[in-house]
Each structure stands twice: as structure tokens, then as C-alpha cells.
Short mmCIF file of C-alpha atoms in Angstrom, two decimals:
data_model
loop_
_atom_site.label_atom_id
_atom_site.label_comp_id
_atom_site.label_asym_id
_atom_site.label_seq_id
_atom_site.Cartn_x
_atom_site.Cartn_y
_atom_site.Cartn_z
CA UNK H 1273 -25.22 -20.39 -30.63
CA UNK H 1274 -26.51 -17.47 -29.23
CA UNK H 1275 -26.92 -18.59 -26.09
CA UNK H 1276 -23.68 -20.07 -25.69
CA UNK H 1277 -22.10 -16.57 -27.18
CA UNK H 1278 -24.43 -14.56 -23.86
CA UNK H 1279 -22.90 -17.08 -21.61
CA UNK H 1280 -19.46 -16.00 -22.62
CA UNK H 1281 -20.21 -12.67 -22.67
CA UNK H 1282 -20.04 -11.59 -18.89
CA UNK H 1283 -16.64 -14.07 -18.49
CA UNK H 1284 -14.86 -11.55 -20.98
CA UNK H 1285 -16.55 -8.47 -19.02
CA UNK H 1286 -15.79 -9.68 -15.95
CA UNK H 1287 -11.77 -10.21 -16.76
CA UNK H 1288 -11.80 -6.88 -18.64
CA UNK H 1289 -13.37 -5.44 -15.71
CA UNK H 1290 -10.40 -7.33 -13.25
CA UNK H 1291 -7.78 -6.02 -15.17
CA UNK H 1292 -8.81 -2.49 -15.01
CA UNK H 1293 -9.09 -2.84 -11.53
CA UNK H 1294 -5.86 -4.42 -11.23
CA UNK H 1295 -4.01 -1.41 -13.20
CA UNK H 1296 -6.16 1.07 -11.59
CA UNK H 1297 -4.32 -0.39 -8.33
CA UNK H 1298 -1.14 -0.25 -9.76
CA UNK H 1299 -1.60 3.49 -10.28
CA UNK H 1300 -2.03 4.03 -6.79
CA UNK H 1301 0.65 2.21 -5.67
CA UNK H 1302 3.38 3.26 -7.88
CA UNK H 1303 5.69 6.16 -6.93
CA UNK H 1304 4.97 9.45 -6.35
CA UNK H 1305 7.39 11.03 -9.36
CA UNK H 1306 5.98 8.08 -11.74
CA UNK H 1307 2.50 9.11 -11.19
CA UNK H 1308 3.33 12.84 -12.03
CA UNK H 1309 5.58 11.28 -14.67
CA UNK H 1310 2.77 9.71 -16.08
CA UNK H 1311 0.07 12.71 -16.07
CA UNK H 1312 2.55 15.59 -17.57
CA UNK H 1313 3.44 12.65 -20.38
CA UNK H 1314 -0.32 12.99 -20.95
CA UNK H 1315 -0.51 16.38 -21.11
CA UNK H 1316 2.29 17.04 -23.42
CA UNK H 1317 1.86 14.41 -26.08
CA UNK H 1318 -1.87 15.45 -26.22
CA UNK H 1319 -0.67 19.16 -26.46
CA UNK H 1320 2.22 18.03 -29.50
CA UNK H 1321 -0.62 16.48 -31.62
CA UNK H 1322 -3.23 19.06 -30.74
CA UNK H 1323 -1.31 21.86 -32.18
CA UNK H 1324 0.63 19.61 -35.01
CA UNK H 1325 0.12 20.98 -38.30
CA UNK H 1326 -0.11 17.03 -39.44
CA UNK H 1327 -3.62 17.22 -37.29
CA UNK H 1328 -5.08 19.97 -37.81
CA UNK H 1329 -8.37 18.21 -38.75
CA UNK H 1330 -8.44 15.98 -35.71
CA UNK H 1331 -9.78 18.11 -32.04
CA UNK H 1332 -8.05 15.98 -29.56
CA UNK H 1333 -9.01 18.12 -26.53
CA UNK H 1334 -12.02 15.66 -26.09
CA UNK H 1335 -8.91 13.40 -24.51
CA UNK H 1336 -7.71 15.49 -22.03
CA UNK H 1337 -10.21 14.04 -20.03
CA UNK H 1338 -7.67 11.46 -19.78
CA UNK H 1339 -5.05 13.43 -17.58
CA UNK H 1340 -7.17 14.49 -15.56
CA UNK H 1341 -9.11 11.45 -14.78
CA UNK H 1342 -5.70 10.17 -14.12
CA UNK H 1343 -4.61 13.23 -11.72
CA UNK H 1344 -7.53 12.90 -10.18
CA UNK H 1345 -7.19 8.92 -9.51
CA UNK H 1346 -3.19 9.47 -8.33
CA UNK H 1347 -2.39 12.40 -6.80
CA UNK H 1348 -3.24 13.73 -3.54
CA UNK H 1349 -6.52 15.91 -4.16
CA UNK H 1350 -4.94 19.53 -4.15
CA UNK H 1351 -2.46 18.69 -6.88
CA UNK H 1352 -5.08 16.98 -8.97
CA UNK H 1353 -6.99 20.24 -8.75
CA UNK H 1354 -4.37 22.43 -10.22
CA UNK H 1355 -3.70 19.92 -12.84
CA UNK H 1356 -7.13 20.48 -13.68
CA UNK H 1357 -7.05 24.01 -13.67
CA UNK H 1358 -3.90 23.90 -15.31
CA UNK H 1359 -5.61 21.81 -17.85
CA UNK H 1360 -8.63 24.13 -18.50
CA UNK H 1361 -5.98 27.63 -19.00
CA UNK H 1362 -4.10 25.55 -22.03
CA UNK H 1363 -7.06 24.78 -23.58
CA UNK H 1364 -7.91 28.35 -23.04
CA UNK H 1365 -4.72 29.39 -25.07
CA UNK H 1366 -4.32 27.32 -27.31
CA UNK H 1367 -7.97 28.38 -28.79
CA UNK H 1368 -6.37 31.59 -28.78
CA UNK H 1369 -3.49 29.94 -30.78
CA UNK H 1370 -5.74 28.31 -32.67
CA UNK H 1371 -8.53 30.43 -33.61
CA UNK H 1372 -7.59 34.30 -32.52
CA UNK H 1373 -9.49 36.26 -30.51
CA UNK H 1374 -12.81 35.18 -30.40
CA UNK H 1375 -16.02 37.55 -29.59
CA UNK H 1376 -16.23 37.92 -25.84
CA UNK H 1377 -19.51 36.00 -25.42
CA UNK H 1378 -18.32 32.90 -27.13
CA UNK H 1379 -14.72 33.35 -25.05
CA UNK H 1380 -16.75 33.29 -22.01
CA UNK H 1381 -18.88 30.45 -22.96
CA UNK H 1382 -16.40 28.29 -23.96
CA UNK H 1383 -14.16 28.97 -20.93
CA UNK H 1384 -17.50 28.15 -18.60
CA UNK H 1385 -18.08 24.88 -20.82
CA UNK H 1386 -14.40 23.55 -20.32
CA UNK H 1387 -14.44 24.27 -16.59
CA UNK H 1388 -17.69 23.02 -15.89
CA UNK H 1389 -16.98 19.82 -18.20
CA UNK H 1390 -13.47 19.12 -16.33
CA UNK H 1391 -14.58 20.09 -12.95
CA UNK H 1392 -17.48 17.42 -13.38
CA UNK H 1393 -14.80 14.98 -14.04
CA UNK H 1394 -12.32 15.63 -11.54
CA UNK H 1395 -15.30 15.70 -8.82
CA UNK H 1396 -16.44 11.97 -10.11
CA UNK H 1397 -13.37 10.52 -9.82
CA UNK H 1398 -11.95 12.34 -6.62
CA UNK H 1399 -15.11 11.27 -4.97
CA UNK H 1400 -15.06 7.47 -6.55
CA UNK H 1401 -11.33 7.17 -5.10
CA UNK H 1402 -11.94 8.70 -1.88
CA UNK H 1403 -14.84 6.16 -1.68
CA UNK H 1404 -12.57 3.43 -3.27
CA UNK H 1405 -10.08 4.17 -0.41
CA UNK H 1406 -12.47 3.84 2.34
CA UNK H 1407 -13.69 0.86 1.42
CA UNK H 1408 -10.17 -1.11 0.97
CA UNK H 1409 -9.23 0.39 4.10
CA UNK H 1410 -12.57 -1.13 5.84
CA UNK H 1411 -12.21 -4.49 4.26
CA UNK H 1412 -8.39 -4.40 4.62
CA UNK H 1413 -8.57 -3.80 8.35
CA UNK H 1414 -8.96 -5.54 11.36
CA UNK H 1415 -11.30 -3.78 13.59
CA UNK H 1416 -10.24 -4.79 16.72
CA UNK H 1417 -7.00 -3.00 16.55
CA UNK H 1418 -6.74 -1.00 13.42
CA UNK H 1419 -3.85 -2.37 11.82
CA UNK H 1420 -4.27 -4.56 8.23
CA UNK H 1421 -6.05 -7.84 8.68
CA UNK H 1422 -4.49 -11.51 7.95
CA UNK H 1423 -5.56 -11.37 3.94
CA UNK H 1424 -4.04 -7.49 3.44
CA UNK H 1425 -0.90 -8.20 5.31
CA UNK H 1426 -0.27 -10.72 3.47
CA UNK H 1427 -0.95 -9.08 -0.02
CA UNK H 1428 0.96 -6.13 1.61
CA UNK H 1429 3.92 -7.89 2.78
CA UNK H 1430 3.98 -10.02 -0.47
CA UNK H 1431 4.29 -6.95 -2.50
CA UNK H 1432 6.97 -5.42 -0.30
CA UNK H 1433 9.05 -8.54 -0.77
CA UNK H 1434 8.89 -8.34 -4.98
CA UNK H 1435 9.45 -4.66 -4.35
CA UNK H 1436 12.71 -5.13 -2.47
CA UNK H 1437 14.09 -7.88 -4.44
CA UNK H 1438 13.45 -5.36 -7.62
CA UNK H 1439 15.92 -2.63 -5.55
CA UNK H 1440 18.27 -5.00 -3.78
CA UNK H 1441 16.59 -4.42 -0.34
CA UNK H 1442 16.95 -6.59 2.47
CA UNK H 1443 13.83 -7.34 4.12
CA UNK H 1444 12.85 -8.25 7.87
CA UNK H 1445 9.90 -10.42 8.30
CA UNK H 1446 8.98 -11.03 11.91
CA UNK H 1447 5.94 -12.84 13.35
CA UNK H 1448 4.80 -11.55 17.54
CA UNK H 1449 3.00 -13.41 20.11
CA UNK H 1450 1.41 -12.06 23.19
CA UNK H 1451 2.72 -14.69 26.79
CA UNK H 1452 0.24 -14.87 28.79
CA UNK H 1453 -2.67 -13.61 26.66
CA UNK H 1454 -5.38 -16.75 27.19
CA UNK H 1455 -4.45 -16.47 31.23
CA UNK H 1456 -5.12 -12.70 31.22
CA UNK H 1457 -8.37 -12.99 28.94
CA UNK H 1458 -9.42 -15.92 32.11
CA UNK H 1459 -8.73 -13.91 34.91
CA UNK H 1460 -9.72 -10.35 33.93
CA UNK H 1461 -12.32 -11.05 31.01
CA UNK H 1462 -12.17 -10.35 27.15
CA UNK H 1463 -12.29 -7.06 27.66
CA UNK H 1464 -9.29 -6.61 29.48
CA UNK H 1465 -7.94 -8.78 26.68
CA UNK H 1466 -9.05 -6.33 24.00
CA UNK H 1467 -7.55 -3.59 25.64
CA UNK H 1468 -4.23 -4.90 25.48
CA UNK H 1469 -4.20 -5.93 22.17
CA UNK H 1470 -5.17 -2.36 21.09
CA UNK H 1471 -2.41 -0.96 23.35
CA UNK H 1472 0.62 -3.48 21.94
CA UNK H 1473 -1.27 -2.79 17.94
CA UNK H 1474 -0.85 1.14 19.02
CA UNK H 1475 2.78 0.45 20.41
CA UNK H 1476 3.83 -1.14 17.32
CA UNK H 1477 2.78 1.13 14.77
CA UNK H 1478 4.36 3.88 16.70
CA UNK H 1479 7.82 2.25 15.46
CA UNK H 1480 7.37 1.12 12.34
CA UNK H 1481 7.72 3.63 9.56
CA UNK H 1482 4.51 4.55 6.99
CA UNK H 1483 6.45 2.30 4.20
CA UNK H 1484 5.84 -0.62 6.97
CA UNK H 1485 3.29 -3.12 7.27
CA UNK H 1486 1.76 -4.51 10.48
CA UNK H 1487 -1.21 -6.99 10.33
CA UNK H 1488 -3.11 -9.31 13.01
CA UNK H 1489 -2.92 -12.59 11.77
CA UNK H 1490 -4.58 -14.24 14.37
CA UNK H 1491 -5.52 -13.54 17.83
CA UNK H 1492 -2.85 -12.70 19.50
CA UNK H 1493 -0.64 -12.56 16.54
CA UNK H 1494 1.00 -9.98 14.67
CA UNK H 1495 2.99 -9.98 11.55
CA UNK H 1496 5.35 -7.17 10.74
CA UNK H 1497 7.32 -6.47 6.97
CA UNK H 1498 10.11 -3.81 7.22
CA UNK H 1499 13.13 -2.79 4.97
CA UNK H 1500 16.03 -2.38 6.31
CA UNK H 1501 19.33 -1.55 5.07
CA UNK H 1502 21.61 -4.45 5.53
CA UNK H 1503 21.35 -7.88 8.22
CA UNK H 1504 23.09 -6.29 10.58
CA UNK H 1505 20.81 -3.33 10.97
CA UNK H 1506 17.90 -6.00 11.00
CA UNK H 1507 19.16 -7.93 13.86
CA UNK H 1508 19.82 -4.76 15.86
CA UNK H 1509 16.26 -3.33 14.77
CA UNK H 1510 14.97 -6.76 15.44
CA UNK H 1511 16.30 -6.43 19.54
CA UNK H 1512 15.67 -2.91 19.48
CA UNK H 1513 11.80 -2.97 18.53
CA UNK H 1514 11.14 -5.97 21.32
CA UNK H 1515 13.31 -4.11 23.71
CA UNK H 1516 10.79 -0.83 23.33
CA UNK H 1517 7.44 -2.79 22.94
CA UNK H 1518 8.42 -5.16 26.08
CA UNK H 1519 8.91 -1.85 27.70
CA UNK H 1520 5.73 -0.28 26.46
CA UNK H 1521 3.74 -3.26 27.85
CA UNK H 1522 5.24 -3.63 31.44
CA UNK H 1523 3.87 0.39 32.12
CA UNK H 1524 0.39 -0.82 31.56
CA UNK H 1525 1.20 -3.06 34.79
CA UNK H 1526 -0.50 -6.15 33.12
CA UNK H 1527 1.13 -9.32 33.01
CA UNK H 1528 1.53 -9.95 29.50
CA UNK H 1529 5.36 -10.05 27.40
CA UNK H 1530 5.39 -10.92 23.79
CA UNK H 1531 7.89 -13.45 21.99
CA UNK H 1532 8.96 -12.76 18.99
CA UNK H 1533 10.64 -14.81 15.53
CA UNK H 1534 12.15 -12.44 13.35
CA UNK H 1535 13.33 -13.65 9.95
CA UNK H 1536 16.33 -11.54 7.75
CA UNK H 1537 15.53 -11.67 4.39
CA UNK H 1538 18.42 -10.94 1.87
CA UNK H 1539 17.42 -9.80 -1.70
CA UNK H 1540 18.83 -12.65 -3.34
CA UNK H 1541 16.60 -14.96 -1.46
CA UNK H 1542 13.79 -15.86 -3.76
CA UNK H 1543 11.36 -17.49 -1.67
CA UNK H 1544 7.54 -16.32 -1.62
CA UNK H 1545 5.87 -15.04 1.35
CA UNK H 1546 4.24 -17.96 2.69
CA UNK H 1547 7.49 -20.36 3.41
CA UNK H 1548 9.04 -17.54 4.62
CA UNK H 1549 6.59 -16.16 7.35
CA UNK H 1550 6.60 -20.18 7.92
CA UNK H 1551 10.68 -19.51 8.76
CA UNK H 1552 10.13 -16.76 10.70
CA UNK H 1553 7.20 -18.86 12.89
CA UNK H 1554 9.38 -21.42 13.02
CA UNK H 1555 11.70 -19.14 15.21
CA UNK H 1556 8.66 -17.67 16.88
CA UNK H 1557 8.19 -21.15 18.51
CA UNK H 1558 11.90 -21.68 19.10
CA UNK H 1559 11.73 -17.88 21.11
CA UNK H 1560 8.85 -19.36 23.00
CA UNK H 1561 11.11 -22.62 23.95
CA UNK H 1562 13.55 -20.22 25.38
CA UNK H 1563 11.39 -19.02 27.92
CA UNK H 1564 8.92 -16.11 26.20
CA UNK H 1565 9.71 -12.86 26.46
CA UNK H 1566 12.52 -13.25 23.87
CA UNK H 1567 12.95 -12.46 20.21
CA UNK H 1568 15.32 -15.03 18.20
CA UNK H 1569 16.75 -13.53 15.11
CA UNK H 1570 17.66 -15.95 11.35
CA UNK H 1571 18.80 -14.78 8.23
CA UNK H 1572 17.22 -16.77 5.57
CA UNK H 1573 19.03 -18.51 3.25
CA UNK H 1574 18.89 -19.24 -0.73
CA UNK H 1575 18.17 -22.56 -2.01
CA UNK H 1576 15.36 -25.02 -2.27
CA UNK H 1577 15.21 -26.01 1.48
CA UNK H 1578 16.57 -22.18 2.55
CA UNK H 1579 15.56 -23.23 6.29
CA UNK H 1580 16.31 -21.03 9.30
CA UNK H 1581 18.42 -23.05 11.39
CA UNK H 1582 22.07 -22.12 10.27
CA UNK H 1583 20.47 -18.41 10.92
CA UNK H 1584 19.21 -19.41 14.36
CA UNK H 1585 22.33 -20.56 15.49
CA UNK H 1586 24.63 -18.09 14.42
CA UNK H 1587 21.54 -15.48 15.82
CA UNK H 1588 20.86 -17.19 19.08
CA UNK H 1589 17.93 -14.86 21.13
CA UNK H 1590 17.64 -11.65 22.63
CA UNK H 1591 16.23 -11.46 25.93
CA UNK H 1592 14.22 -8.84 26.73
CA UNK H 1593 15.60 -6.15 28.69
#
């Protein structure tokens, strides 16, 4: 019994310990005003029972720990040190509410105590989430060319997707190939090759927004997940961003295009990721029929077998140029 109660043991710890992590991701990822929604809510519900008649006999300042572990874990740094100063002055006055004027030796001890106890804590965590965020980024990134790798695009992308279908966003999911690639890595070496995956990874990122996501997902290949505002602006963003790239990549005088499948995807479609960037390969390869150097534009469409062709046809491609 007892040794069937220790091997359970670290299974509960363990999916305790995941679903901290999980929310503690959450947190970061939520919006800015929900975060500061969430840390003021702290604040002043700890603040209405601290000074409530009702509990007087309870000290809840113990718990503002709380709000400012949670500053400290969401906000940018500067804000979650003057939420922490903040912090220390009401506790600070509401002694004073609380107790009068104390002597000024145990005013300036206590102050020195509270500052030193919440400036401990706000250190901890600032430097555990400036670690944490290091560390995602290194194992979320491929090193090659500094944009996510195959696993955190697709996590990325994923969450976009949910995220747009929440507020009625139309999506544009489009998978990139480099013509030419395996020839150039032949003829000039790997890298040569390198160097122009770094230069079409810079190019890209410098038209995407920060709310974007661009990933290598293989070697050659690059996934991209943008909102846009309606098909139409898709479609036009879709020639538009191939038009700039293609551009980018004939000044560096090498002989390397890209093709490029770019999938609309409406809110009301309800697919997951994976069948979709599937759709949107699908018209990579049909881009690549066409000659290379081409981007072929589909709107996705709802229902069970929501292929890409009726899309495709109505799209046709976009040469370059």
C-alpha cells in the first residue's frame, strides 16, 4: 500500500506541476489590459478585506505577495517595479490607517522590512521569467535563421487560429519554398546555401507584423500565420508579400525564387492546423506545377472535406513580378 501510494505520488505532482505551467503561460500570453486587469483586481480586493471592519483579526498583507509575483511574471519589468513600489507605499498607509503614528524607529523598520521583503520577490521572479523567456526562445528557435522552429510554429500558428476564430478574424496561412535551393547548395557549397536562407528568413520578417508568426519547417521551407482583415485583403497581401520577397532575393544576384501556397482562412472554417497547412501545401505544389516563382492563392472552405480546389480555381496564381 505504501508503495503503490509513493508511486502515485510524483504522477499527481507532476500534473499539478503541468498545469501551473500551463496557466503560468497563459498569463503571458493574454492581453496587455487583462494582465493589468488582473493585478489591480488583486490589489483592490486584498486592500477591501484588509481594511474591512468584518476582518479586522485576519493580516492579509502576507498576500500581497500575490500581485506582485503576478506583476512581476506579466508586465514588462519597469511597470512591475512601480507596482511594487506602489505596493510597499499602501501598506505604508494603511499601517498609518490602521495603527496611528507609530514611533519613528519602528516606522522605519517596518518600511525597510516591507521593501526588502517585496523587492526580494519581485527580483526572484523578474529574474526566473527573464530566464524562462530565454530559454523558450532558445528551444523555440531555429538557429540557422532565427525565426520559430517547426514544433513552435506550429503551437504558434495553432493558437493564432483559436484566437481568430474567438474574434471573427480571417486568417492567411501560407507555406514558401526556395527554386533552386539543392542546385545552389551543389554548385556554390552549404554555405552559400545558409546564407540565403538567412537573407530570405531576414526578408520575411521584415514584412510580417510582431502579432505574426514565421517558422522553418523544413529546409528550405517556411511557414507563415497572419491576420488579415477580410479575403480580399489576403489575396492582395498574399501577391504583395511574394512580389517584395522575389524582389528582395533577385538583389542578392543568386539564382534562387521561392514558390509559394497561400491558404485564406475564414473564421467560420473550423478546421485544425494540421489539414489546413496540408491545404495550403497542397497549393504550394500546384504553384510549383506552374512554373516556380509563383504564389497560388485558395480560400478554404467549411465542411468535412473543406479542400482547396474550388479556392484554387477561382484564385488561379500570381506570377512574380
Amino acid at each position: 500500500m505504501t508503495s503503490d501510494r509513493g508511486d502515485r505520488a510524483p504522477g499527481k505532482l507532476d500534473a499539478a506541476i503541468d498545469a501551473f505551467e500551463a496557466a503560468a503561460l497563459w498569463l503571458i500570453r493574454c492581453e496587455s489590459w487583462q494582465k493589468w486587469i488582473m493585478v489591480v483586481g488583486a490589489i483592490a480586493v486584498l486592500t477591501t478585506f484588509d481594511l474591512s471592519a468584518a476582518t479586522e483579526s485576519v493580516n492579509f498583507r502576507a498576500l500581497y505577495i500575490i500581485p506582485v509575483a503576478l506583476a512581476c511574471w506579466t508586465l514588462q519589468p519597469v511597470h512591475a517595479v512601480t507596482v511594487t513600489t506602489g505596493i510597499v507605499a499602501l501598506l505604508f498607509f494603511q499601517a498609518q490607517l490602521s495603527y496611528g503614528t507609530p514611533l519613528f524607529l519602528e516606522l522605519v523598520a517596518s518600511a525597510v522590512a516591507r521593501t526588502l521583503a517585496y523587492s526580494t520577490v519581485a527580483a526572484f521572479v523578474l529574474s526566473f521569467r527573464r530566464l524562462y523567456d530565454r530559454t523558450l526562445a532558445s528551444a523555440r528557435q531555429d538557429q540557422m535563421t532565427g525565426v520559430l522552429n517547426k514544433s513552435a510554429f506550429g503551437q504558434e500558428a495553432a493558437f493564432l487560429l483559436s484566437r481568430g476564430r474567438a474574434s471573427r478574424t480571417t486568417m492567411l496561412l501560407a507555406v514558401l519554398d526556395l527554386d533552386g535551393f539543392k542546385q545552389l547548395n551543389d554548385a556554390r557549397g552549404h554555405a552559400a546555401g545558409d546564407a540565403v536562407l538567412r537573407d530570405f528568413s531576414v526578408n520575411l520578417m521584415g514584412e510580417i507584423r510582431r502579432s505574426d508568426r514565421i517558422g522553418r519547417i523544413g529546409g528550405d521551407e517556411f511557414g507563415l500565420a497572419l491576420q488579415v482583415g477580410s479575403e480580399r485583403e489576403a489575396r492582395q497581401l498574399a501577391r504583395d508579400l511574394h512580389a517584395r520577397v522575389s524582389e528582395a532575393l533577385a538583389a542578392t544576384g543568386r539564382p534562387v525564387t521561392f514558390s509559394m501556397g497561400a491558404l485564406i482562412v475564414p473564421p467560420h472554417v473550423a478546421s485544425a492546423f494540421e489539414p489546413l497547412m496540408e491545404e495550403a501545401d497542397q497549393l504550394l505544389y500546384a504553384a510549383k506545377r506552374q512554373g516556380r516563382n509563383t504564389v497560388v492563392v485558395a480560400a478554404a472552405a467549411a465542411g468535412p472535406k473543406h479542400g482547396a480546389a474550388a479556392g484554387r480555381t477561382a484564385a488561379g496564381a500570381a506570377p512574380a513580378g
